[in-house]
């Protein structure tokens, strides 16, 4: 399965600032996904990032708040913009590995705390 | 709309005891089903998955799950729990292939505690 890394692993940020989270995969993948896991909650899909096209956002998530880049087949970034304490969450990226039958594999996550 | 229900928020078992975590799904067609585990401070690790075929699937770490279409269930089992199994377990169903990819819908999760 694909090996996925995320940077930073955790951060503490001030209200009103922005943070960009990086997701790196050790192999080329078509689809990359970004999820949010609020404290004590399950995972919610933010958007899907396909290389060469704009990200597709889920209901309740907008590009101005969570801009996503996907410059190549092994890398993506998610920016959390104009942060508020409600954005404190774990942000996870995942990739779909078609080599193993449409299965998503997850990165270790980025734990974000907004003060 | 597709959904996943994990009825048990917390479960506590003794080390060496058997374990069953419940998962019920709502999906019109034959579902793709997954179980993931999240250890404290970690990302999600895939335990096992069901796409088709044999309804009893084996996974890593000694886990297995059984797909029962009549009950819309995909329960996770382990015959003997180890202290290192303490974690949060998520059941997920894949939906919406219209874009050519799976969209995972997760259950709320079950937090497993293991007593020595």
CSV table of C-alpha atoms in Angstrom, one decimal:
chain,number,residue,atom,x,y,z
A,1,UNK,CA,0.0,0.0,0.0
A,2,UNK,CA,1.0,3.6,-0.5
A,3,UNK,CA,3.0,5.3,2.2
A,4,UNK,CA,1.7,8.7,3.1
A,5,UNK,CA,3.3,11.5,5.1
A,6,UNK,CA,1.9,14.8,6.4
A,7,UNK,CA,3.5,18.0,7.5
A,8,UNK,CA,3.2,19.4,10.0
A,9,UNK,CA,2.2,16.6,12.4
A,10,UNK,CA,0.7,19.2,14.8
A,11,UNK,CA,0.6,23.0,15.2
A,12,UNK,CA,-0.9,25.6,17.4
A,13,UNK,CA,-2.1,28.7,15.6
A,14,UNK,CA,-3.6,32.0,16.4
A,15,UNK,CA,-7.1,33.0,15.4
A,16,UNK,CA,-7.2,34.8,12.0
A,17,UNK,CA,-4.1,33.1,10.6
A,18,UNK,CA,-3.8,30.4,7.9
A,19,UNK,CA,-2.0,27.1,7.9
A,20,UNK,CA,-1.0,25.0,5.0
A,21,UNK,CA,-0.9,21.2,5.5
A,22,UNK,CA,1.2,19.1,3.1
A,23,UNK,CA,0.5,15.5,2.0
A,24,UNK,CA,3.1,13.5,0.3
A,25,UNK,CA,2.7,10.0,-1.2
A,26,UNK,CA,5.5,7.6,-2.2
A,27,UNK,CA,3.8,6.6,-5.4
A,28,UNK,CA,1.6,8.2,-8.1
A,29,UNK,CA,-2.1,8.2,-7.2
A,30,UNK,CA,-5.0,9.6,-9.1
A,31,UNK,CA,-7.3,10.6,-6.2
A,32,UNK,CA,-6.4,12.3,-3.0
A,33,UNK,CA,-8.9,13.2,-0.3
A,34,UNK,CA,-8.9,15.5,2.7
A,35,UNK,CA,-10.8,14.8,5.8
A,36,UNK,CA,-11.5,16.6,9.0
A,37,UNK,CA,-11.9,14.9,12.4
A,38,UNK,CA,-13.2,17.3,15.0
A,39,UNK,CA,-12.5,16.4,18.7
A,40,UNK,CA,-14.2,13.2,19.7
A,41,UNK,CA,-15.9,12.9,16.3
A,42,UNK,CA,-15.8,10.8,13.2
A,43,UNK,CA,-14.2,11.7,9.9
A,44,UNK,CA,-15.9,14.1,7.5
A,45,UNK,CA,-14.8,14.5,3.9
A,46,UNK,CA,-13.8,18.0,3.0
A,47,UNK,CA,-12.9,17.6,-0.6
A,48,UNK,CA,-11.5,15.4,-3.3
A,49,UNK,CA,-8.4,16.4,-5.2
A,50,UNK,CA,-7.8,15.1,-8.7
A,51,UNK,CA,-4.5,16.1,-10.3
A,52,UNK,CA,-5.0,18.6,-13.0
A,53,UNK,CA,-8.4,19.8,-12.1
A,54,UNK,CA,-10.1,21.8,-9.3
A,55,UNK,CA,-10.9,20.1,-6.1
A,56,UNK,CA,-14.5,18.9,-5.5
A,57,UNK,CA,-15.8,20.2,-2.2
A,58,UNK,CA,-18.5,18.5,0.0
A,59,UNK,CA,-21.5,20.3,1.3
A,60,UNK,CA,-20.5,22.7,4.1
A,61,UNK,CA,-17.0,23.2,2.8
A,62,UNK,CA,-15.9,26.0,0.5
A,63,UNK,CA,-12.8,26.8,-1.5
A,64,UNK,CA,-12.2,30.2,0.2
A,65,UNK,CA,-11.9,28.5,3.6
A,66,UNK,CA,-10.1,25.4,2.5
A,67,UNK,CA,-8.2,26.0,-0.7
A,68,UNK,CA,-6.5,22.8,-2.0
A,69,UNK,CA,-3.7,22.4,-4.5
A,70,UNK,CA,-2.8,19.2,-6.4
A,71,UNK,CA,0.3,20.1,-8.5
A,72,UNK,CA,1.3,16.5,-9.3
A,73,UNK,CA,0.4,12.8,-8.7
A,74,UNK,CA,2.2,12.5,-5.4
A,75,UNK,CA,1.5,15.7,-3.6
A,76,UNK,CA,-1.3,17.9,-2.3
A,77,UNK,CA,-1.8,20.7,0.1
A,78,UNK,CA,-4.8,21.9,2.2
A,79,UNK,CA,-4.9,25.4,3.6
A,80,UNK,CA,-7.1,26.2,6.5
A,81,UNK,CA,-7.8,30.0,6.1
A,82,UNK,CA,-8.7,32.7,8.6
A,83,UNK,CA,-8.8,30.2,11.4
A,84,UNK,CA,-11.0,30.2,14.4
A,85,UNK,CA,-11.1,27.9,17.4
A,86,UNK,CA,-13.8,25.9,15.7
A,87,UNK,CA,-11.2,24.8,13.1
A,88,UNK,CA,-9.3,22.9,15.8
A,89,UNK,CA,-9.3,19.4,14.5
A,90,UNK,CA,-7.2,16.6,13.1
A,91,UNK,CA,-6.9,16.9,9.3
A,92,UNK,CA,-6.1,13.7,7.4
A,93,UNK,CA,-5.3,13.1,3.8
A,94,UNK,CA,-5.9,9.8,2.1
A,95,UNK,CA,-5.2,8.3,-1.3
A,96,UNK,CA,-7.1,5.8,-3.3
A,97,UNK,CA,-4.9,3.0,-4.4
A,98,UNK,CA,-6.5,1.4,-7.4
A,99,UNK,CA,-3.8,-1.3,-7.3
A,100,UNK,CA,-5.6,-2.7,-4.2
A,101,UNK,CA,-9.2,-2.4,-5.4
A,102,UNK,CA,-10.4,1.1,-4.7
A,103,UNK,CA,-9.2,1.2,-1.1
A,104,UNK,CA,-8.3,4.4,0.7
A,105,UNK,CA,-5.1,4.7,2.8
A,106,UNK,CA,-4.6,7.4,5.3
A,107,UNK,CA,-1.8,9.6,6.4
A,108,UNK,CA,-0.9,10.1,10.1
A,109,UNK,CA,-2.9,13.3,10.3
A,110,UNK,CA,-2.2,16.9,11.3
A,111,UNK,CA,-3.5,18.0,14.7
A,112,UNK,CA,-4.4,21.6,14.6
A,113,UNK,CA,-5.2,23.7,17.7
A,114,UNK,CA,-6.4,27.3,17.1
A,115,UNK,CA,-6.2,29.7,20.1
B,1,UNK,CA,-28.7,8.5,1.5
B,2,UNK,CA,-25.9,6.1,2.6
B,3,UNK,CA,-25.2,5.9,6.3
B,4,UNK,CA,-23.2,3.9,8.8
B,5,UNK,CA,-24.3,3.2,12.3
B,6,UNK,CA,-22.0,2.0,15.1
B,7,UNK,CA,-24.4,1.5,18.0
B,8,UNK,CA,-21.7,1.2,20.7
B,9,UNK,CA,-19.8,4.3,21.5
B,10,UNK,CA,-17.6,2.7,24.2
B,11,UNK,CA,-16.8,-1.0,24.8
B,12,UNK,CA,-14.6,-2.4,27.6
B,13,UNK,CA,-13.3,-5.9,27.5
B,14,UNK,CA,-10.8,-7.9,29.5
B,15,UNK,CA,-7.6,-8.9,27.9
B,16,UNK,CA,-8.0,-12.4,26.3
B,17,UNK,CA,-11.7,-12.0,26.0
B,18,UNK,CA,-13.5,-12.1,22.6
B,19,UNK,CA,-14.7,-9.0,20.9
B,20,UNK,CA,-17.5,-8.0,18.6
B,21,UNK,CA,-18.0,-4.5,17.3
B,22,UNK,CA,-21.2,-3.8,15.6
B,23,UNK,CA,-21.7,-1.9,12.3
B,24,UNK,CA,-25.0,-1.4,10.3
B,25,UNK,CA,-25.1,0.3,7.0
B,26,UNK,CA,-27.7,1.8,4.7
B,27,UNK,CA,-26.9,1.4,1.1
B,28,UNK,CA,-29.0,0.5,-2.0
B,29,UNK,CA,-26.6,-1.6,-3.9
B,30,UNK,CA,-23.9,-4.1,-2.9
B,31,UNK,CA,-21.7,-2.0,-0.6
B,32,UNK,CA,-18.0,-1.8,-0.3
B,33,UNK,CA,-17.4,-2.0,3.4
B,34,UNK,CA,-14.3,-1.2,5.5
B,35,UNK,CA,-13.0,-1.3,9.1
B,36,UNK,CA,-10.3,1.1,10.1
B,37,UNK,CA,-8.5,1.4,13.5
B,38,UNK,CA,-7.2,4.6,14.9
B,39,UNK,CA,-4.7,4.3,17.8
B,40,UNK,CA,-4.3,7.4,20.1
B,41,UNK,CA,-2.5,10.2,18.2
B,42,UNK,CA,-2.3,8.2,15.0
B,43,UNK,CA,-4.0,8.2,11.6
B,44,UNK,CA,-6.3,5.4,10.3
B,45,UNK,CA,-5.1,2.0,9.5
B,46,UNK,CA,-7.1,-0.4,7.3
B,47,UNK,CA,-8.0,-3.6,9.2
B,48,UNK,CA,-10.0,-5.3,6.4
B,49,UNK,CA,-12.5,-4.7,3.6
B,50,UNK,CA,-15.4,-6.4,1.9
B,51,UNK,CA,-16.2,-6.0,-1.8
B,52,UNK,CA,-17.8,-9.2,-2.9
B,53,UNK,CA,-17.4,-13.0,-2.6
B,54,UNK,CA,-16.9,-14.8,0.7
B,55,UNK,CA,-18.9,-13.0,3.4
B,56,UNK,CA,-16.3,-13.7,6.1
B,57,UNK,CA,-13.2,-11.6,5.5
B,58,UNK,CA,-9.9,-11.9,7.3
B,59,UNK,CA,-7.9,-8.8,8.2
B,60,UNK,CA,-4.7,-7.9,9.9
B,61,UNK,CA,-4.0,-8.3,13.6
B,62,UNK,CA,-6.3,-11.3,13.9
B,63,UNK,CA,-9.5,-9.4,13.1
B,64,UNK,CA,-12.3,-10.8,10.9
B,65,UNK,CA,-15.6,-9.4,9.9
B,66,UNK,CA,-18.8,-10.9,8.5
B,67,UNK,CA,-21.0,-9.3,5.9
B,68,UNK,CA,-24.7,-10.1,6.4
B,69,UNK,CA,-26.9,-8.6,3.7
B,70,UNK,CA,-30.1,-9.6,5.4
B,71,UNK,CA,-29.2,-7.7,8.5
B,72,UNK,CA,-27.3,-4.9,6.7
B,73,UNK,CA,-24.4,-5.6,9.1
B,74,UNK,CA,-20.7,-5.9,8.9
B,75,UNK,CA,-19.6,-6.7,12.4
B,76,UNK,CA,-15.9,-6.9,13.4
B,77,UNK,CA,-14.7,-9.7,15.6
B,78,UNK,CA,-11.6,-10.9,17.3
B,79,UNK,CA,-11.4,-14.1,19.4
B,80,UNK,CA,-8.9,-12.9,21.9
B,81,UNK,CA,-8.2,-9.3,22.6
B,82,UNK,CA,-4.7,-7.9,23.4
B,83,UNK,CA,-4.0,-4.8,25.4
B,84,UNK,CA,-2.6,-3.2,22.3
B,85,UNK,CA,-6.0,-3.4,20.6
B,86,UNK,CA,-7.2,-0.5,22.7
B,87,UNK,CA,-8.1,2.1,20.1
B,88,UNK,CA,-11.0,3.7,18.2
B,89,UNK,CA,-12.6,1.6,15.5
B,90,UNK,CA,-14.4,3.0,12.5
B,91,UNK,CA,-16.7,1.2,10.1
B,92,UNK,CA,-17.1,2.8,6.7
B,93,UNK,CA,-19.1,2.3,3.5
B,94,UNK,CA,-18.0,3.5,0.1
B,95,UNK,CA,-20.6,5.3,-2.0
B,96,UNK,CA,-21.0,7.6,-5.0
B,97,UNK,CA,-19.0,6.1,-7.9
B,98,UNK,CA,-20.4,8.7,-10.3
B,99,UNK,CA,-17.1,10.7,-10.2
B,100,UNK,CA,-15.1,7.5,-10.8
B,101,UNK,CA,-13.9,7.2,-7.2
B,102,UNK,CA,-15.1,6.0,-3.8
B,103,UNK,CA,-16.5,8.4,-1.2
B,104,UNK,CA,-16.2,7.0,2.2
B,105,UNK,CA,-19.0,7.5,4.8
B,106,UNK,CA,-17.8,6.8,8.3
B,107,UNK,CA,-19.6,5.6,11.3
B,108,UNK,CA,-19.3,7.5,14.6
B,109,UNK,CA,-16.7,5.1,15.9
B,110,UNK,CA,-16.4,2.7,18.8
B,111,UNK,CA,-13.8,3.3,21.5
B,112,UNK,CA,-12.4,0.1,22.8
B,113,UNK,CA,-10.8,-0.1,26.2
B,114,UNK,CA,-9.0,-3.3,27.3
B,115,UNK,CA,-8.6,-4.2,31.0
B,116,UNK,CA,-5.6,-6.3,32.0
